[in-house]
């Protein structure tokens, strides 16, 4: 079963049409990215550089 997804990144539009297997692989990549963010956050805390991180402007990609 083919899946069509439209992804917008900073004003550019990408059309992705692929099999369900691609979605499963992509979901695994998202889980890996979440794990990396957790590890990176621990590294920042260990370095004692947590001050002011929440005040940084957040860039939102989804519109």
PDB file of C-alpha atoms in Angstrom:
ATOM      1  CA  UNK A   1       0.000   0.000   0.000  1.00  0.00           C
ATOM      2  CA  UNK A   2       1.536   3.293  -1.077  1.00  0.00           C
ATOM      3  CA  UNK A   3       1.442   6.349   1.120  1.00  0.00           C
ATOM      4  CA  UNK A   4       1.527   9.960  -0.019  1.00  0.00           C
ATOM      5  CA  UNK A   5       2.767  12.557   2.424  1.00  0.00           C
ATOM      6  CA  UNK A   6       3.429  16.245   1.927  1.00  0.00           C
ATOM      7  CA  UNK A   7       6.178  17.664   4.104  1.00  0.00           C
ATOM      8  CA  UNK A   8       6.925  21.374   4.330  1.00  0.00           C
ATOM      9  CA  UNK A   9      10.330  22.536   5.550  1.00  0.00           C
ATOM     10  CA  UNK A  10      11.114  26.264   5.707  1.00  0.00           C
ATOM     11  CA  UNK A  11       8.846  27.163   2.809  1.00  0.00           C
ATOM     12  CA  UNK A  12       9.838  24.212   0.605  1.00  0.00           C
ATOM     13  CA  UNK A  13       7.376  21.427  -0.086  1.00  0.00           C
ATOM     14  CA  UNK A  14       8.469  17.829  -0.521  1.00  0.00           C
ATOM     15  CA  UNK A  15       6.179  15.052  -1.683  1.00  0.00           C
ATOM     16  CA  UNK A  16       7.047  11.614  -0.402  1.00  0.00           C
ATOM     17  CA  UNK A  17       5.365   8.568  -1.868  1.00  0.00           C
ATOM     18  CA  UNK A  18       6.646   5.214  -0.714  1.00  0.00           C
ATOM     19  CA  UNK A  19       5.721   1.884   0.874  1.00  0.00           C
ATOM     20  CA  UNK A  20       4.617   1.341   4.469  1.00  0.00           C
ATOM     21  CA  UNK A  21       8.089  -0.063   5.206  1.00  0.00           C
ATOM     22  CA  UNK A  22       9.510   3.452   4.761  1.00  0.00           C
ATOM     23  CA  UNK A  23       7.162   4.717   7.480  1.00  0.00           C
ATOM     24  CA  UNK A  24       8.348   1.979   9.866  1.00  0.00           C
ATOM     25  CA  UNK A  25      11.991   2.852   9.213  1.00  0.00           C
ATOM     26  CA  UNK A  26      11.221   6.549   9.624  1.00  0.00           C
ATOM     27  CA  UNK A  27       9.463   5.877  12.944  1.00  0.00           C
ATOM     28  CA  UNK A  28      12.584   4.092  14.196  1.00  0.00           C
ATOM     29  CA  UNK A  29      14.642   7.125  13.179  1.00  0.00           C
ATOM     30  CA  UNK A  30      12.310   9.390  15.182  1.00  0.00           C
ATOM     31  CA  UNK A  31      12.753   7.175  18.258  1.00  0.00           C
ATOM     32  CA  UNK A  32      16.537   7.295  17.822  1.00  0.00           C
ATOM     33  CA  UNK A  33      16.376  11.090  17.540  1.00  0.00           C
ATOM     34  CA  UNK A  34      14.333  11.346  20.753  1.00  0.00           C
ATOM     35  CA  UNK A  35      16.898   9.191  22.556  1.00  0.00           C
ATOM     36  CA  UNK A  36      19.709  11.404  21.243  1.00  0.00           C
ATOM     37  CA  UNK A  37      17.913  14.508  22.530  1.00  0.00           C
ATOM     38  CA  UNK A  38      17.623  12.935  26.009  1.00  0.00           C
ATOM     39  CA  UNK A  39      21.318  12.004  26.041  1.00  0.00           C
ATOM     40  CA  UNK A  40      22.274  15.454  24.781  1.00  0.00           C
ATOM     41  CA  UNK A  41      20.178  17.108  27.516  1.00  0.00           C
ATOM     42  CA  UNK A  42      21.991  15.030  30.149  1.00  0.00           C
ATOM     43  CA  UNK A  43      25.320  16.122  28.677  1.00  0.00           C
ATOM     44  CA  UNK A  44      24.297  19.785  28.933  1.00  0.00           C
ATOM     45  CA  UNK A  45      23.260  19.315  32.567  1.00  0.00           C
ATOM     46  CA  UNK A  46      26.565  17.603  33.347  1.00  0.00           C
ATOM     47  CA  UNK A  47      28.407  20.560  31.836  1.00  0.00           C
ATOM     48  CA  UNK A  48      26.404  22.955  34.044  1.00  0.00           C
ATOM     49  CA  UNK A  49      25.184  25.027  31.099  1.00  0.00           C
ATOM     50  CA  UNK A  50      21.420  24.809  31.564  1.00  0.00           C
ATOM     51  CA  UNK A  51      20.966  28.525  32.325  1.00  0.00           C
ATOM     52  CA  UNK A  52      19.024  30.400  29.657  1.00  0.00           C
ATOM     53  CA  UNK A  53      18.384  27.424  27.379  1.00  0.00           C
ATOM     54  CA  UNK A  54      14.599  27.746  27.723  1.00  0.00           C
ATOM     55  CA  UNK A  55      14.739  31.414  26.701  1.00  0.00           C
ATOM     56  CA  UNK A  56      16.119  30.664  23.247  1.00  0.00           C
ATOM     57  CA  UNK A  57      13.614  31.319  20.450  1.00  0.00           C
ATOM     58  CA  UNK A  58      12.165  28.126  19.074  1.00  0.00           C
ATOM     59  CA  UNK A  59      11.944  27.724  15.291  1.00  0.00           C
ATOM     60  CA  UNK A  60       8.775  25.968  14.228  1.00  0.00           C
ATOM     61  CA  UNK A  61       8.865  24.088  10.942  1.00  0.00           C
ATOM     62  CA  UNK A  62       5.258  22.914  10.708  1.00  0.00           C
ATOM     63  CA  UNK A  63       2.787  25.506   9.463  1.00  0.00           C
TER      64      UNK A  63
END
